[in-house]
mmCIF file of C-alpha atoms in Angstrom:
data_model
loop_
_atom_site.group_PDB
_atom_site.id
_atom_site.type_symbol
_atom_site.label_atom_id
_atom_site.label_comp_id
_atom_site.label_asym_id
_atom_site.label_seq_id
_atom_site.Cartn_x
_atom_site.Cartn_y
_atom_site.Cartn_z
ATOM 1 C CA ILE N 135 121.204 83.383 153.921
ATOM 2 C CA VAL N 136 123.108 83.252 157.199
ATOM 3 C CA ILE N 137 121.409 82.044 160.368
ATOM 4 C CA ILE N 138 123.144 83.123 163.573
ATOM 5 C CA GLY N 139 122.353 80.545 166.242
ATOM 6 C CA GLY N 140 121.986 76.773 166.050
ATOM 7 C CA GLY N 141 119.242 76.158 168.608
ATOM 8 C CA ILE N 142 115.842 74.851 167.615
ATOM 9 C CA ALA N 143 114.875 78.244 166.129
ATOM 10 C CA GLY N 144 117.873 78.285 163.812
ATOM 11 C CA MET N 145 117.487 74.613 162.949
ATOM 12 C CA GLU N 146 113.761 74.853 162.180
ATOM 13 C CA ALA N 147 114.362 77.954 160.037
ATOM 14 C CA ALA N 148 117.129 76.150 158.150
ATOM 15 C CA LYS N 149 114.785 73.236 157.531
ATOM 16 C CA ALA N 150 112.066 75.561 156.192
ATOM 17 C CA LEU N 151 114.508 77.479 153.978
ATOM 18 C CA LEU N 152 115.813 74.230 152.507
ATOM 19 C CA SER N 153 112.241 73.257 151.600
ATOM 20 C CA LEU N 154 111.892 76.621 149.837
ATOM 21 C CA GLY N 155 114.940 75.928 147.660
ATOM 22 C CA HIS N 156 117.604 77.879 149.580
ATOM 23 C CA THR N 157 120.885 76.650 151.039
ATOM 24 C CA PRO N 158 121.294 78.531 154.313
ATOM 25 C CA MET N 159 124.486 78.755 156.354
ATOM 26 C CA LEU N 160 123.982 78.111 160.060
ATOM 27 C CA VAL N 161 126.622 79.623 162.375
ATOM 28 C CA GLU N 162 126.729 78.252 165.934
ATOM 29 C CA SER N 163 129.252 79.311 168.571
ATOM 30 C CA SER N 164 129.122 76.076 170.573
ATOM 31 C CA LEU N 165 130.266 72.654 169.407
ATOM 32 C CA LYS N 166 126.796 71.155 169.052
ATOM 33 C CA LEU N 167 123.369 72.052 167.734
ATOM 34 C CA GLY N 168 120.179 72.306 169.750
ATOM 35 C CA GLY N 169 120.909 75.129 172.187
ATOM 36 C CA HIS N 170 119.248 74.831 175.585
ATOM 37 C CA VAL N 171 116.797 72.188 174.378
ATOM 38 C CA ALA N 172 119.709 69.827 173.682
ATOM 39 C CA CYS N 173 120.467 69.963 177.424
ATOM 40 C CA TRP N 174 116.891 69.269 178.525
ATOM 41 C CA HIS N 175 115.465 65.874 179.366
ATOM 42 C CA ARG N 176 111.745 66.085 178.584
ATOM 43 C CA LEU N 177 109.438 68.785 177.225
ATOM 44 C CA PHE N 178 106.171 69.958 178.776
ATOM 45 C CA PRO N 179 103.281 69.334 178.671
ATOM 46 C CA ASP N 180 103.473 65.953 176.902
ATOM 47 C CA MET N 181 106.776 64.891 178.534
ATOM 48 C CA SER N 182 108.277 64.069 175.126
ATOM 49 C CA SER N 183 112.026 63.609 174.692
ATOM 50 C CA ALA N 184 113.977 66.821 174.061
ATOM 51 C CA LYS N 185 116.881 64.909 172.539
ATOM 52 C CA ASN N 186 114.541 63.243 170.042
ATOM 53 C CA LEU N 187 113.364 66.674 168.858
ATOM 54 C CA VAL N 188 116.937 67.891 168.361
ATOM 55 C CA ALA N 189 117.936 64.661 166.595
ATOM 56 C CA ARG N 190 114.950 64.962 164.261
ATOM 57 C CA LEU N 191 115.838 68.525 163.345
ATOM 58 C CA GLU N 192 119.486 67.594 162.772
ATOM 59 C CA SER N 193 118.424 64.869 160.336
ATOM 60 C CA GLU N 194 116.287 67.361 158.406
ATOM 61 C CA ILE N 195 118.947 70.045 157.793
ATOM 62 C CA LYS N 196 121.603 67.914 156.104
ATOM 63 C CA GLY N 197 121.589 70.182 153.054
ATOM 64 C CA ALA N 198 122.510 73.309 155.013
ATOM 65 C CA THR N 199 126.053 74.556 155.588
ATOM 66 C CA ILE N 200 126.674 74.163 159.324
ATOM 67 C CA LEU N 201 129.573 75.849 161.092
ATOM 68 C CA LEU N 202 130.048 74.788 164.717
ATOM 69 C CA GLY N 203 132.398 76.469 167.182
ATOM 70 C CA THR N 204 132.193 79.615 165.068
ATOM 71 C CA LYS N 205 131.321 83.172 166.037
ATOM 72 C CA VAL N 206 130.411 86.243 164.017
ATOM 73 C CA ILE N 207 133.164 88.826 164.527
ATOM 74 C CA SER N 208 131.737 91.695 162.494
ATOM 75 C CA ILE N 209 128.747 92.590 160.309
ATOM 76 C CA ASN N 210 129.032 95.266 157.629
ATOM 77 C CA ARG N 211 126.263 96.636 155.438
ATOM 78 C CA LEU N 212 126.640 96.193 151.678
ATOM 79 C CA ALA N 213 124.573 97.652 148.886
ATOM 80 C CA ASP N 214 122.778 94.331 148.395
ATOM 81 C CA GLY N 215 123.155 92.631 151.760
ATOM 82 C CA TYR N 216 125.688 92.111 154.534
ATOM 83 C CA SER N 217 129.303 91.005 154.866
ATOM 84 C CA LEU N 218 130.098 88.843 157.885
ATOM 85 C CA LYS N 219 133.558 88.116 159.216
ATOM 86 C CA LEU N 220 133.671 84.818 161.092
ATOM 87 C CA SER N 221 135.983 83.601 163.833
ATOM 88 C CA ASN N 222 137.320 80.880 161.494
ATOM 89 C CA GLY N 223 138.818 83.615 159.294
ATOM 90 C CA ASN N 224 136.244 83.397 156.520
ATOM 91 C CA VAL N 225 134.233 86.306 155.166
ATOM 92 C CA VAL N 226 130.698 85.536 154.006
ATOM 93 C CA ASN N 227 128.365 87.776 152.007
ATOM 94 C CA ALA N 228 124.663 87.282 152.691
ATOM 95 C CA SER N 229 121.537 88.724 151.138
ATOM 96 C CA ALA N 230 119.609 88.118 154.364
ATOM 97 C CA LEU N 231 120.345 87.339 158.005
ATOM 98 C CA LEU N 232 118.288 85.528 160.597
ATOM 99 C CA ILE N 233 119.142 86.180 164.250
ATOM 100 C CA ALA N 234 118.254 83.119 166.326
ATOM 101 C CA SER N 235 120.720 83.560 169.164
ATOM 102 C CA GLY N 236 118.411 82.312 171.923
ATOM 103 C CA PHE N 237 118.665 83.253 175.595
ATOM 104 C CA SER N 238 120.710 82.852 178.756
ATOM 105 C CA LEU N 239 119.628 81.816 182.239
ATOM 106 C CA PHE N 240 119.761 84.178 185.191
ATOM 107 C CA ASP N 241 122.851 83.695 187.352
ATOM 108 C CA ALA N 242 121.360 82.275 190.565
ATOM 109 C CA THR N 243 124.400 83.279 192.639
ATOM 110 C CA ARG N 244 123.093 86.859 192.416
ATOM 111 C CA LYS N 245 120.210 85.878 194.726
ATOM 112 C CA GLU N 246 122.432 85.322 197.733
ATOM 113 C CA GLU N 247 119.521 84.623 200.085
ATOM 114 C CA TYR N 248 118.895 81.308 198.297
ATOM 115 C CA GLY N 249 122.401 79.971 198.868
ATOM 116 C CA TYR N 250 123.254 78.759 195.365
ATOM 117 C CA GLY N 251 126.975 78.072 195.251
ATOM 118 C CA VAL N 252 127.073 78.173 199.078
ATOM 119 C CA TYR N 253 124.972 75.188 200.163
ATOM 120 C CA ASP N 254 125.551 71.795 198.569
ATOM 121 C CA ARG N 255 121.888 70.913 198.198
ATOM 122 C CA VAL N 256 120.825 74.038 196.285
ATOM 123 C CA ILE N 257 120.776 73.625 192.494
ATOM 124 C CA THR N 258 119.124 75.302 189.503
ATOM 125 C CA ASN N 259 116.571 74.060 186.983
ATOM 126 C CA SER N 260 119.414 73.723 184.472
ATOM 127 C CA ASP N 261 121.443 71.582 186.890
ATOM 128 C CA LEU N 262 118.446 69.326 187.488
ATOM 129 C CA GLU N 263 117.809 68.879 183.757
ATOM 130 C CA ALA N 264 121.418 67.764 183.332
ATOM 131 C CA TRP N 265 120.989 65.286 186.186
ATOM 132 C CA PHE N 266 117.776 63.933 184.632
ATOM 133 C CA SER N 267 119.742 63.429 181.412
ATOM 134 C CA GLY N 268 122.342 61.279 183.157
ATOM 135 C CA ARG N 269 125.043 63.659 184.329
ATOM 136 C CA LYS N 270 126.333 62.770 187.790
ATOM 137 C CA ASP N 271 125.716 65.453 190.417
ATOM 138 C CA ASP N 272 126.635 64.774 194.038
ATOM 139 C CA ARG N 273 124.386 67.624 195.155
ATOM 140 C CA VAL N 274 121.318 65.495 194.404
ATOM 141 C CA PRO N 275 120.810 63.071 197.337
ATOM 142 C CA GLU N 276 120.230 59.383 196.675
ATOM 143 C CA GLU N 277 116.863 59.266 198.474
ATOM 144 C CA PRO N 278 115.557 62.752 199.256
ATOM 145 C CA GLU N 279 112.637 62.916 201.657
ATOM 146 C CA SER N 280 111.611 66.438 200.687
ATOM 147 C CA VAL N 281 112.331 68.630 197.637
ATOM 148 C CA GLY N 282 111.402 72.260 197.078
ATOM 149 C CA PHE N 283 111.130 74.368 193.921
ATOM 150 C CA VAL N 284 111.369 78.167 194.035
ATOM 151 C CA HIS N 285 109.708 79.963 191.124
ATOM 152 C CA CYS N 286 110.686 83.329 189.632
ATOM 153 C CA VAL N 287 114.388 83.364 190.540
ATOM 154 C CA GLY N 288 115.642 86.442 188.712
ATOM 155 C CA SER N 289 112.293 87.005 186.971
ATOM 156 C CA ARG N 290 109.632 89.577 187.887
ATOM 157 C CA ASP N 291 112.303 91.013 190.149
ATOM 158 C CA LEU N 292 113.169 94.710 189.996
ATOM 159 C CA LYS N 293 116.170 94.201 192.273
ATOM 160 C CA ALA N 294 117.576 91.745 189.737
ATOM 161 C CA CYS N 295 116.866 94.279 186.938
ATOM 162 C CA ASN N 296 114.451 91.877 185.263
ATOM 163 C CA ALA N 297 110.820 92.842 185.758
ATOM 164 C CA GLN N 298 109.568 90.524 183.012
ATOM 165 C CA CYS N 299 108.001 87.082 183.395
ATOM 166 C CA SER N 300 110.117 84.275 181.933
ATOM 167 C CA LYS N 301 106.944 82.568 180.666
ATOM 168 C CA VAL N 302 108.173 78.952 180.860
ATOM 169 C CA CYS N 303 109.346 78.667 184.486
ATOM 170 C CA CYS N 304 105.986 77.686 186.016
ATOM 171 C CA ALA N 305 105.447 74.848 183.563
ATOM 172 C CA THR N 306 109.101 73.785 183.837
ATOM 173 C CA ALA N 307 108.819 73.617 187.635
ATOM 174 C CA ILE N 308 105.717 71.425 187.341
ATOM 175 C CA LYS N 309 107.458 69.165 184.822
ATOM 176 C CA GLN N 310 110.554 68.796 186.980
ATOM 177 C CA ALA N 311 108.477 68.232 190.131
ATOM 178 C CA ILE N 312 106.647 65.394 188.354
ATOM 179 C CA GLU N 313 109.949 63.885 187.240
ATOM 180 C CA ILE N 314 111.243 64.037 190.818
ATOM 181 C CA LYS N 315 108.110 62.242 192.053
ATOM 182 C CA GLU N 316 108.547 59.598 189.356
ATOM 183 C CA ARG N 317 112.091 58.928 190.579
ATOM 184 C CA PHE N 318 111.360 59.334 194.289
ATOM 185 C CA PRO N 319 107.680 58.416 194.804
ATOM 186 C CA TYR N 320 107.814 58.815 198.587
ATOM 187 C CA ALA N 321 109.434 62.265 198.594
ATOM 188 C CA LYS N 322 107.384 65.300 199.576
ATOM 189 C CA VAL N 323 107.609 67.892 196.817
ATOM 190 C CA TYR N 324 106.745 71.582 197.247
ATOM 191 C CA CYS N 325 106.489 74.418 194.743
ATOM 192 C CA PHE N 326 106.823 77.932 196.168
ATOM 193 C CA TYR N 327 105.308 80.340 193.662
ATOM 194 C CA MET N 328 104.317 83.995 193.320
ATOM 195 C CA ASP N 329 101.587 83.405 190.725
ATOM 196 C CA LEU N 330 101.074 80.409 188.474
ATOM 197 C CA ARG N 331 101.064 81.498 184.841
ATOM 198 C CA LEU N 332 99.894 78.503 182.830
ATOM 199 C CA PHE N 333 98.568 79.941 179.593
ATOM 200 C CA GLY N 334 99.489 77.232 177.071
ATOM 201 C CA LYS N 335 97.552 74.331 175.617
ATOM 202 C CA LYS N 336 97.130 71.574 178.243
ATOM 203 C CA TYR N 337 99.202 73.527 180.815
ATOM 204 C CA GLU N 338 96.297 73.783 183.266
ATOM 205 C CA ASP N 339 95.708 70.037 182.960
ATOM 206 C CA PHE N 340 99.400 69.561 183.621
ATOM 207 C CA TYR N 341 99.087 71.556 186.860
ATOM 208 C CA ILE N 342 95.990 69.674 188.020
ATOM 209 C CA ASN N 343 97.626 66.311 187.303
ATOM 210 C CA ALA N 344 100.682 67.333 189.325
ATOM 211 C CA GLN N 345 98.466 67.843 192.374
ATOM 212 C CA ARG N 346 95.975 65.022 191.864
ATOM 213 C CA ASP N 347 98.174 62.245 190.495
ATOM 214 C CA TYR N 348 101.532 63.077 192.068
ATOM 215 C CA GLY N 349 100.621 64.839 195.300
ATOM 216 C CA ILE N 350 102.815 67.871 194.607
ATOM 217 C CA ARG N 351 102.049 70.708 197.018
ATOM 218 C CA PHE N 352 101.822 74.278 195.728
ATOM 219 C CA ILE N 353 102.416 77.051 198.246
ATOM 220 C CA ARG N 354 101.841 80.665 197.306
ATOM 221 C CA GLY N 355 104.763 82.012 199.252
ATOM 222 C CA ARG N 356 107.706 84.300 198.840
ATOM 223 C CA VAL N 357 110.935 82.650 199.988
ATOM 224 C CA SER N 358 112.983 85.051 202.102
ATOM 225 C CA GLU N 359 115.917 82.980 203.301
ATOM 226 C CA VAL N 360 117.605 79.598 202.961
ATOM 227 C CA GLY N 361 120.004 78.230 205.576
ATOM 228 C CA GLU N 362 121.673 74.945 206.447
ATOM 229 C CA THR N 363 121.031 72.842 209.546
ATOM 230 C CA VAL N 364 123.696 71.022 211.559
ATOM 231 C CA ASP N 365 122.831 67.735 209.833
ATOM 232 C CA GLY N 366 123.315 69.227 206.349
ATOM 233 C CA ARG N 367 119.647 69.705 205.460
ATOM 234 C CA LEU N 368 118.255 72.982 204.170
ATOM 235 C CA GLN N 369 115.931 75.178 206.165
ATOM 236 C CA LEU N 370 113.741 77.461 204.131
ATOM 237 C CA LYS N 371 111.876 80.464 205.481
ATOM 238 C CA ALA N 372 108.983 81.960 203.548
ATOM 239 C CA GLU N 373 105.762 83.874 203.916
ATOM 240 C CA ASP N 374 102.554 82.127 202.960
ATOM 241 C CA THR N 375 100.950 85.061 201.169
ATOM 242 C CA LEU N 376 97.487 83.454 201.185
ATOM 243 C CA SER N 377 97.334 83.042 204.956
ATOM 244 C CA GLY N 378 99.696 85.919 205.735
ATOM 245 C CA LYS N 379 101.691 83.684 208.062
ATOM 246 C CA PRO N 380 105.411 82.832 208.074
ATOM 247 C CA LEU N 381 106.421 79.244 207.453
ATOM 248 C CA LYS N 382 109.503 77.079 207.710
ATOM 249 C CA ALA N 383 110.370 73.902 205.841
ATOM 250 C CA GLN N 384 113.295 71.490 206.011
ATOM 251 C CA LEU N 385 114.375 70.135 202.643
ATOM 252 C CA ASP N 386 116.915 67.688 201.256
ATOM 253 C CA LEU N 387 117.111 69.492 197.905
ATOM 254 C CA LEU N 388 116.126 72.960 196.706
ATOM 255 C CA VAL N 389 115.746 73.739 192.999
ATOM 256 C CA LEU N 390 115.861 77.377 191.877
ATOM 257 C CA MET N 391 113.902 78.160 188.727
ATOM 258 C CA SER N 392 116.369 80.556 187.111
ATOM 259 C CA GLY N 393 114.594 82.889 184.724
ATOM 260 C CA ILE N 394 115.293 83.715 181.104
ATOM 261 C CA VAL N 395 117.481 86.729 180.363
ATOM 262 C CA ARG N 396 118.931 87.963 177.113
ATOM 263 C CA ASN N 397 121.848 86.141 175.572
ATOM 264 C CA GLN N 398 125.110 88.045 176.035
ATOM 265 C CA SER N 399 125.714 87.859 172.304
ATOM 266 C CA ILE N 400 122.665 90.067 171.671
ATOM 267 C CA GLY N 401 124.596 93.152 172.724
ATOM 268 C CA GLU N 402 127.426 92.250 170.383
ATOM 269 C CA VAL N 403 125.182 91.448 167.411
ATOM 270 C CA SER N 404 123.011 94.545 167.883
ATOM 271 C CA ALA N 405 126.101 96.762 167.973
ATOM 272 C CA MET N 406 127.602 95.166 164.873
ATOM 273 C CA ALA N 407 124.415 95.286 162.794
ATOM 274 C CA GLY N 408 122.808 98.456 164.150
ATOM 275 C CA LEU N 409 119.854 96.593 165.638
ATOM 276 C CA GLU N 410 117.638 98.154 168.283
ATOM 277 C CA THR N 411 117.210 96.576 171.710
ATOM 278 C CA ASP N 412 114.164 96.878 173.936
ATOM 279 C CA SER N 413 113.864 98.007 177.562
ATOM 280 C CA ASP N 414 114.223 94.370 178.703
ATOM 281 C CA GLY N 415 117.537 94.020 176.863
ATOM 282 C CA PHE N 416 116.227 91.667 174.162
ATOM 283 C CA LEU N 417 116.199 92.614 170.501
ATOM 284 C CA ARG N 418 113.391 94.991 169.566
ATOM 285 C CA SER N 419 110.978 93.931 166.842
ATOM 286 C CA ILE N 420 109.293 96.467 164.579
ATOM 287 C CA ASP N 421 106.237 95.840 166.739
ATOM 288 C CA ASN N 422 105.168 93.208 169.259
ATOM 289 C CA GLU N 423 101.858 92.289 167.638
ATOM 290 C CA TYR N 424 102.214 91.976 163.893
ATOM 291 C CA ALA N 425 105.931 92.006 163.061
ATOM 292 C CA VAL N 426 107.748 90.181 165.867
ATOM 293 C CA ILE N 427 110.156 88.531 163.401
ATOM 294 C CA GLU N 428 111.129 91.803 161.661
ATOM 295 C CA SER N 429 114.009 94.058 162.701
ATOM 296 C CA ASN N 430 114.678 97.727 162.072
ATOM 297 C CA ARG N 431 117.272 96.810 159.413
ATOM 298 C CA PRO N 432 116.402 95.623 155.874
ATOM 299 C CA GLY N 433 117.104 91.950 155.311
ATOM 300 C CA ILE N 434 117.578 91.059 159.001
ATOM 301 C CA PHE N 435 114.951 88.904 160.687
ATOM 302 C CA TYR N 436 114.415 87.350 164.128
ATOM 303 C CA ALA N 437 113.207 83.994 165.439
ATOM 304 C CA GLY N 438 112.873 82.592 168.937
ATOM 305 C CA ALA N 439 114.062 83.900 172.276
ATOM 306 C CA CYS N 440 116.350 86.625 170.924
ATOM 307 C CA THR N 441 113.302 88.931 171.245
ATOM 308 C CA GLY N 442 112.079 87.574 174.600
ATOM 309 C CA PRO N 443 111.102 84.392 176.463
ATOM 310 C CA LYS N 444 109.393 81.835 174.216
ATOM 311 C CA THR N 445 107.991 78.337 174.519
ATOM 312 C CA VAL N 446 109.094 75.587 172.116
ATOM 313 C CA PRO N 447 105.904 75.838 169.986
ATOM 314 C CA GLU N 448 106.271 79.626 169.731
ATOM 315 C CA THR N 449 109.925 79.290 168.768
ATOM 316 C CA VAL N 450 109.206 76.746 166.050
ATOM 317 C CA ALA N 451 106.324 78.822 164.669
ATOM 318 C CA GLU N 452 108.462 81.982 164.542
ATOM 319 C CA ALA N 453 111.261 80.094 162.781
ATOM 320 C CA ARG N 454 108.906 78.920 160.050
ATOM 321 C CA SER N 455 107.415 82.391 159.727
ATOM 322 C CA ALA N 456 110.874 83.975 159.486
ATOM 323 C CA ALA N 457 111.882 81.531 156.755
ATOM 324 C CA LEU N 458 108.844 82.516 154.684
ATOM 325 C CA ALA N 459 109.536 86.205 155.302
ATOM 326 C CA ILE N 460 113.138 85.786 154.134
ATOM 327 C CA HIS N 461 111.972 83.908 151.030
ATOM 328 C CA SER N 462 109.525 86.716 150.182
ATOM 329 C CA TYR N 463 112.155 89.366 150.878
ATOM 330 C CA LEU N 464 114.663 87.757 148.529
ATOM 331 C CA GLU N 465 112.091 87.609 145.755
ATOM 332 C CA THR N 466 111.816 91.404 145.878
ATOM 333 C CA LEU N 467 115.549 91.988 145.360
#
């Protein structure tokens, strides 16, 4: 069994397959396991450590074959499975494949009106997570007086060719806003949102706590333009869509909540294996209700954000489900 992708979906699936008596091979293109979660600081809504989750999973997949810094070059159909050529020169035959290639983040430079890559004090959610985790970033001021978060950057945006909701951005913005308030208690923190989509367990409580306990201000407004003042601060222009009035705000830091888009490798993998992709560019499941983890090819299964935006609990649940499906599939061969 070959698992393509070493994020938490691939790791959880490997763990489950090991418990079922298999010895999966996990192929990861980067030099470390954990995917995006390995770069995060804390997880919503309980604010638990992301690194602790990755470390736990790593400790539980010791029996798997793990190939880091390795890519799949080609996938060929065999009578009883698939032959994979890897970038390390090896050829591996597998009876089943699990695609767990995760997602990418929208390139915020494409939204020129927000000034990412132009103004020093404009960063993305990914940049802020790295800063929370200890990476130095001169764009984050030492004592910001005001910080803004812009939701739906590259999501629910036809001009950006991504009409879909990224599902996790609202909760991530709330989490990061709380973390900013914990570090800078006297800073004013604003969230500019289109709609708040907080569907998960305890997410609504999370939102209420952000307002009540941390004083975070939520403004239903569409940001139209970001500029820079003569003293180096940011000036944001938006429309308050509840009052129908324009507004301006001066900020010391602006965080863009870059949405989830398909991983670039999805196009490569789908072409190699003959997998179907959906209208949103992600891999297409047999159906979106009952068989999300199943592909259109025998012996190839999916887990996690390769089929669309997913939360951590959804990703873990799909990984376990995919492992059981693979186990059942192999028993029929």
